[in-house]
PDB file of C-alpha atoms in Angstrom:
ATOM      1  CA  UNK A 550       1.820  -4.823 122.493  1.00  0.00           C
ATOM      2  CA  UNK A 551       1.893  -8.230 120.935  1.00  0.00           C
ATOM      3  CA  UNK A 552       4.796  -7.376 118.303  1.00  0.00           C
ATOM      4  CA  UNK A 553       6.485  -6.142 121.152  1.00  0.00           C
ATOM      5  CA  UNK A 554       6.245  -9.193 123.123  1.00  0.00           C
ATOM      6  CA  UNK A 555       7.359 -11.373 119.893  1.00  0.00           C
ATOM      7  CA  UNK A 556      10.445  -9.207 119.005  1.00  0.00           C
ATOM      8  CA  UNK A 557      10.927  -9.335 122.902  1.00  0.00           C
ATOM      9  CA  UNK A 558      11.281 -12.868 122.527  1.00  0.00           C
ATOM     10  CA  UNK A 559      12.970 -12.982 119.299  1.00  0.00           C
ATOM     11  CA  UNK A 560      15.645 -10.860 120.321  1.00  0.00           C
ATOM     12  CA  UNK A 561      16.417 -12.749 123.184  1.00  0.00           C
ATOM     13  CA  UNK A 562      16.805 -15.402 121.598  1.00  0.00           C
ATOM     14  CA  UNK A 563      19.253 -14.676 119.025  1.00  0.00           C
ATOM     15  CA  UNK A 564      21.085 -12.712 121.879  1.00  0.00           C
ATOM     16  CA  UNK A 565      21.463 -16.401 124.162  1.00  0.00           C
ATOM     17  CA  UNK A 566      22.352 -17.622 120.863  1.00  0.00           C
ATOM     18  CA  UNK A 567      24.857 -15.202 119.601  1.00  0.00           C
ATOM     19  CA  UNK A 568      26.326 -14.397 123.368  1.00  0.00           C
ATOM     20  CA  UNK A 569      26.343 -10.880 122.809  1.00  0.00           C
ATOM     21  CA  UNK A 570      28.279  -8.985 124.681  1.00  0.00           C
ATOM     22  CA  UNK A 571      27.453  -8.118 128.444  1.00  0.00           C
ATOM     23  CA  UNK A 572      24.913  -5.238 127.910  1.00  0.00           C
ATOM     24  CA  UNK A 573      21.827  -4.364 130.258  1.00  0.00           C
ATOM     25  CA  UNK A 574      19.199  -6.070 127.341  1.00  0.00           C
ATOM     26  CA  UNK A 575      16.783  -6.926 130.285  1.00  0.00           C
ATOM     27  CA  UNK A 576      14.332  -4.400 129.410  1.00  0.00           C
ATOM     28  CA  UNK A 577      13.052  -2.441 126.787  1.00  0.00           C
ATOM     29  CA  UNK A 578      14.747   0.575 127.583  1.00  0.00           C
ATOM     30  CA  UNK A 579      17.962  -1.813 127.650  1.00  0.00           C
ATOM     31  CA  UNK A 580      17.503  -2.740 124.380  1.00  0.00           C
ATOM     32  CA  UNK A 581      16.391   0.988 122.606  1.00  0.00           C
ATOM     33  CA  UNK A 582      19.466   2.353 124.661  1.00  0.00           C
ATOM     34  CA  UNK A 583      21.755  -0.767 123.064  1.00  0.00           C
ATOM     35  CA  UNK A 584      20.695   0.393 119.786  1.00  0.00           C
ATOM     36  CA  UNK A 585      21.250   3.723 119.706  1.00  0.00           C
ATOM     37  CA  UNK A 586      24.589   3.376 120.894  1.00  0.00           C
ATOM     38  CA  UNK A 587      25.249   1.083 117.832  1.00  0.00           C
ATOM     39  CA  UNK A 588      24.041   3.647 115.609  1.00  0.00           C
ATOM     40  CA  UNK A 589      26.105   6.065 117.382  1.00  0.00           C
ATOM     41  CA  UNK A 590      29.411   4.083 117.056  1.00  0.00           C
ATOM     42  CA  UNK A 591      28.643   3.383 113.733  1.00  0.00           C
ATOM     43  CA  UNK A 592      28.556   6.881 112.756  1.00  0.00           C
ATOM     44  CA  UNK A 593      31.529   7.940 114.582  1.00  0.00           C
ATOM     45  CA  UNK A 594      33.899   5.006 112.893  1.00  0.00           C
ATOM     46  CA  UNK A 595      32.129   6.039 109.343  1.00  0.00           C
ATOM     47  CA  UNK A 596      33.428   9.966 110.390  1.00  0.00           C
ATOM     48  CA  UNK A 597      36.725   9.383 111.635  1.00  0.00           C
ATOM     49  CA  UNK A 598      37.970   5.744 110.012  1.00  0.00           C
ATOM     50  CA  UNK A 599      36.024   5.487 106.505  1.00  0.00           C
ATOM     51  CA  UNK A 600      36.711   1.800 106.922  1.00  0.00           C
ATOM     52  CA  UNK A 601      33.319   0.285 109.017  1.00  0.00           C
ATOM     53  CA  UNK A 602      33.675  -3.705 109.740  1.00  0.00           C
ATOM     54  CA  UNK A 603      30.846  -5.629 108.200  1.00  0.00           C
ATOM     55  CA  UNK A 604      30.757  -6.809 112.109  1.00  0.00           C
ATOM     56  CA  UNK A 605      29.158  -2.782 112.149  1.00  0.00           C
ATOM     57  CA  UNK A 606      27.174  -2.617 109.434  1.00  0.00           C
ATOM     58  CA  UNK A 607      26.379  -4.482 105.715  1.00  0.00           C
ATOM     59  CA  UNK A 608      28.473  -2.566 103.219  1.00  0.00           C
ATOM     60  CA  UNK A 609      25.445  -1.250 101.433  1.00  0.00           C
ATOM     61  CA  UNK A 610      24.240   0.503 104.411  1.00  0.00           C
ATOM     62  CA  UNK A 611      27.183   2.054 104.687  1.00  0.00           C
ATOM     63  CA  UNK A 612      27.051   3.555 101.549  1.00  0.00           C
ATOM     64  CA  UNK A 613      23.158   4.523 101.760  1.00  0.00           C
ATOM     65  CA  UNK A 614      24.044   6.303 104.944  1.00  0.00           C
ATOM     66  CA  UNK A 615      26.818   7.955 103.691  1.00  0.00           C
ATOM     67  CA  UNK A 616      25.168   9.721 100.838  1.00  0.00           C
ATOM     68  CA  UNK A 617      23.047  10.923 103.636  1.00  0.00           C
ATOM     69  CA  UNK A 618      25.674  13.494 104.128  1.00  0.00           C
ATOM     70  CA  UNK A 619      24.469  16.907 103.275  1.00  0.00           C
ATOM     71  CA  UNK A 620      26.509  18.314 100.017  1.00  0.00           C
ATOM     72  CA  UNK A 621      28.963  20.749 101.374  1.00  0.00           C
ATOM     73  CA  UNK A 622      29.224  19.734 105.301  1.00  0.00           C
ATOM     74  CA  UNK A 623      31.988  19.511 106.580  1.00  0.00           C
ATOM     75  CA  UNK A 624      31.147  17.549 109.959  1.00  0.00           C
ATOM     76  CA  UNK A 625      28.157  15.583 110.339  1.00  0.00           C
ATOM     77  CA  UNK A 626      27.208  14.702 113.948  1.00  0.00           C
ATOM     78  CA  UNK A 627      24.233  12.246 114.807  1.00  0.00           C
ATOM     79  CA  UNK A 628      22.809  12.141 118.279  1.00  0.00           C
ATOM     80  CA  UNK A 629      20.010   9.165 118.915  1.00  0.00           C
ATOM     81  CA  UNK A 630      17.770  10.098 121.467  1.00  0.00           C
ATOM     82  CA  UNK A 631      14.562   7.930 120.894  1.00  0.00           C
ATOM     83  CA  UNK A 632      14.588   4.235 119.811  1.00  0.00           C
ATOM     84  CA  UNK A 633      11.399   2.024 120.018  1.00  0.00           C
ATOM     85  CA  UNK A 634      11.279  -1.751 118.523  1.00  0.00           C
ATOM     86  CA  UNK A 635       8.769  -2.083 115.784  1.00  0.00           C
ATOM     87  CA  UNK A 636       9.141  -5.707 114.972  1.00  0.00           C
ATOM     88  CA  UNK A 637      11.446  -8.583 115.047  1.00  0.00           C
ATOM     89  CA  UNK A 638      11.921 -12.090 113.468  1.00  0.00           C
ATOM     90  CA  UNK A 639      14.107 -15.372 112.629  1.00  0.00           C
ATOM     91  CA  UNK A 640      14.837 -16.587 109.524  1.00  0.00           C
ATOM     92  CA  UNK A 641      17.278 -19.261 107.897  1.00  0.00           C
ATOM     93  CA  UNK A 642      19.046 -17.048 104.930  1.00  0.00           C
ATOM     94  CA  UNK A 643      22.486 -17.631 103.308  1.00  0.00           C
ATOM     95  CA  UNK A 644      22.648 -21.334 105.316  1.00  0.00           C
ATOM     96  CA  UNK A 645      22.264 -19.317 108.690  1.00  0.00           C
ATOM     97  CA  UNK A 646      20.083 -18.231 111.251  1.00  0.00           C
ATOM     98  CA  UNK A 647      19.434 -14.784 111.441  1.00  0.00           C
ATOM     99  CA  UNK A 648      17.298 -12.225 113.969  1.00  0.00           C
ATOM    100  CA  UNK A 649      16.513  -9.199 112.517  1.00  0.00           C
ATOM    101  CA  UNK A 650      15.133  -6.330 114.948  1.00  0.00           C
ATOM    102  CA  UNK A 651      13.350  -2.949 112.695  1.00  0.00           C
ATOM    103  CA  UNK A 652      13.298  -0.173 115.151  1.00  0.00           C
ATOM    104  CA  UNK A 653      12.529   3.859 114.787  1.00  0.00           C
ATOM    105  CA  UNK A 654      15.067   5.722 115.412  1.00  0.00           C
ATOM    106  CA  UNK A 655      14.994   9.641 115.423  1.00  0.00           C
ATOM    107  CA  UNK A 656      18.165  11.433 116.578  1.00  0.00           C
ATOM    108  CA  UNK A 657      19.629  15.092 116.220  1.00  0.00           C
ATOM    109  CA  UNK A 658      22.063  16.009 113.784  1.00  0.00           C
ATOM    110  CA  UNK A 659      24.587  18.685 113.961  1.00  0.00           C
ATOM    111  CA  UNK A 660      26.247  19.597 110.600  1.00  0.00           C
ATOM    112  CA  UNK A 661      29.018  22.232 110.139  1.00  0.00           C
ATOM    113  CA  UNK A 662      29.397  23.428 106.959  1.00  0.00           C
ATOM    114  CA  UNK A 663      32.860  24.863 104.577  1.00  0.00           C
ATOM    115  CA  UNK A 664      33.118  28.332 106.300  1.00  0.00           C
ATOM    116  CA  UNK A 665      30.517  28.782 108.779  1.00  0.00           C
ATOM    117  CA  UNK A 666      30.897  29.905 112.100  1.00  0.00           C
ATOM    118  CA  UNK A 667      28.516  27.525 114.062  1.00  0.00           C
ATOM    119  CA  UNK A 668      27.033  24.339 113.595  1.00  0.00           C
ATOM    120  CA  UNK A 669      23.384  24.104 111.996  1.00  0.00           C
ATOM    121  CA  UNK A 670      21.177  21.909 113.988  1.00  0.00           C
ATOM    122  CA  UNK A 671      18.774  19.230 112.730  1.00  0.00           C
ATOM    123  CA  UNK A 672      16.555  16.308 113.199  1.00  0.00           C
ATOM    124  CA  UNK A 673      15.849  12.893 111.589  1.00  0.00           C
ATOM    125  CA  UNK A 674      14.218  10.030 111.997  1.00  0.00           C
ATOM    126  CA  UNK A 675      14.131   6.436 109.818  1.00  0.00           C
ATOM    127  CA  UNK A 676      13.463   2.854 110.092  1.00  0.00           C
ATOM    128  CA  UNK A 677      16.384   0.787 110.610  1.00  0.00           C
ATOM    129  CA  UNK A 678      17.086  -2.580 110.466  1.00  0.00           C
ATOM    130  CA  UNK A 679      19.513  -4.446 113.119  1.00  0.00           C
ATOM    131  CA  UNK A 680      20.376  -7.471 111.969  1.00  0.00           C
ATOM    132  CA  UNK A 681      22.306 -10.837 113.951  1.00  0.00           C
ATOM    133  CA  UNK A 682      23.599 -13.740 112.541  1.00  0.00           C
ATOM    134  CA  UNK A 683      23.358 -16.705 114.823  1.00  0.00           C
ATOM    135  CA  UNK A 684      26.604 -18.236 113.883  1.00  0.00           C
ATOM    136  CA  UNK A 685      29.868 -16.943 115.398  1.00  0.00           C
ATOM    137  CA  UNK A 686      28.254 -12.903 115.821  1.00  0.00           C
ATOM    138  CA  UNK A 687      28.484 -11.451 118.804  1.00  0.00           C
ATOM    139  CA  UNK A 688      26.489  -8.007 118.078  1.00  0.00           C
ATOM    140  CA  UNK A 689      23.925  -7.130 116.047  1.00  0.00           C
ATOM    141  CA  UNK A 690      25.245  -4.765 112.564  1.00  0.00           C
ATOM    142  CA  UNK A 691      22.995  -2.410 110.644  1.00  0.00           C
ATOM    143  CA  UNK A 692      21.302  -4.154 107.998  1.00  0.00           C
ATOM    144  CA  UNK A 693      19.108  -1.308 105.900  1.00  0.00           C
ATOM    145  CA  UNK A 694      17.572   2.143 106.822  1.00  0.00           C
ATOM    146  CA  UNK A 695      14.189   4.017 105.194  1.00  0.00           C
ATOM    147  CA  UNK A 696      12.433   6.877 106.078  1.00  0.00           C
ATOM    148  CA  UNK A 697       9.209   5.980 108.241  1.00  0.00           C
ATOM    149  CA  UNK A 698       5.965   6.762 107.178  1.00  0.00           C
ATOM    150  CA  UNK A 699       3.187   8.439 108.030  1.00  0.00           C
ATOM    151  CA  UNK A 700       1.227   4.997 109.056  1.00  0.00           C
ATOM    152  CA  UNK A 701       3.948   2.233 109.974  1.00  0.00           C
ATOM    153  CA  UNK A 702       2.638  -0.675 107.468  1.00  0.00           C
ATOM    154  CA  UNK A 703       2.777  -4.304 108.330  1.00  0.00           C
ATOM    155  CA  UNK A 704       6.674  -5.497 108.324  1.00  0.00           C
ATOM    156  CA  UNK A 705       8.749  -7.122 105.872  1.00  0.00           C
ATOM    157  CA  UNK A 706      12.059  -7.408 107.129  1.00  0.00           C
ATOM    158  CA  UNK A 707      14.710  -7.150 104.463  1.00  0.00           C
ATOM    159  CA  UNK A 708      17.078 -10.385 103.362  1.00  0.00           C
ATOM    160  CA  UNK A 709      20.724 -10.392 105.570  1.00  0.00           C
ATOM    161  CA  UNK A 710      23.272  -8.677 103.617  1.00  0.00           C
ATOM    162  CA  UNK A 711      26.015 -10.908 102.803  1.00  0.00           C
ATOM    163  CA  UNK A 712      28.996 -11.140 104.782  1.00  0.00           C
TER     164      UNK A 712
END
């Protein structure tokens, strides 16, 4: 409970700071829902566009997710349905301010693959890093993604990618 007061708190923060965009982030649940539908977007744009804005997500997550394509499929859908904040912080990086929020986030996949009839369905889960520069940002982007393991160890959030 007391890492989920200080991310609480954190987050806020950098969201008065950054003046996100009106979203319901007045509650926990406002906050897991807000970042599942980042992930969600960010997914869809990487399916359909190829071309994700560094406003979505540092260009090496990009890439990192993308290999997380099966070999072969066709369509990859991803579906969040459970978010929960593990930790948050502030840091001055790069000659900014920066919040960083590392949630889990598990979510069903649906991948259809060169000549099957049906989708096959599936389930992941990782540790994901939102990250929000303080300076001109107005959501957070994706930062870095690992799997989680089997006991969550004491965080290190990861260094802002670079613009």
């Amino acid at each position: 409970i007391p890492a989920l007061w200080r991310a609480a708190r954190v987050v806020n923060k950098g969201r008065a700071e950054a003046k996100l965009d009106p979203v319901d982030l007045n509650t926990v649940e406002g906050y897991n829902n807000y970042f599942m539908e980042r992930l969600k977007h960010f997914h869809h744009v990487l399916q359909t566009e190829k071309n994700v804005p560094s406003t979505l997500a540092v260009r090496d997550f990009v890439f990192q997710w993308d290999s997380e394509r099966p070999k072969d499929c066709q369509k990859w859908q991803v579906i969040p349905h459970s978010c929960s904040i593990h930790e948050a912080g502030s840091a001055s990086v790069h000659g900014g301010e920066w919040v960083q929020v590392q949630v889990i986030m598990e979510y069903d996949q649906l991948l259809l693959y060169k000549g099957a009839k049906a989708p096959v369905p599936g389930f992941g889960a990782k540790i994901m890093v939102f990250e929000l520069p303080l300076s001109g940002a107005t959501d957070f982007r994706l930062a870095a993604f690992g799997p989680v393991p089997e006991k969550l160890p004491a965080v290190a959030l990861v260094e802002p990618g670079p613009e």
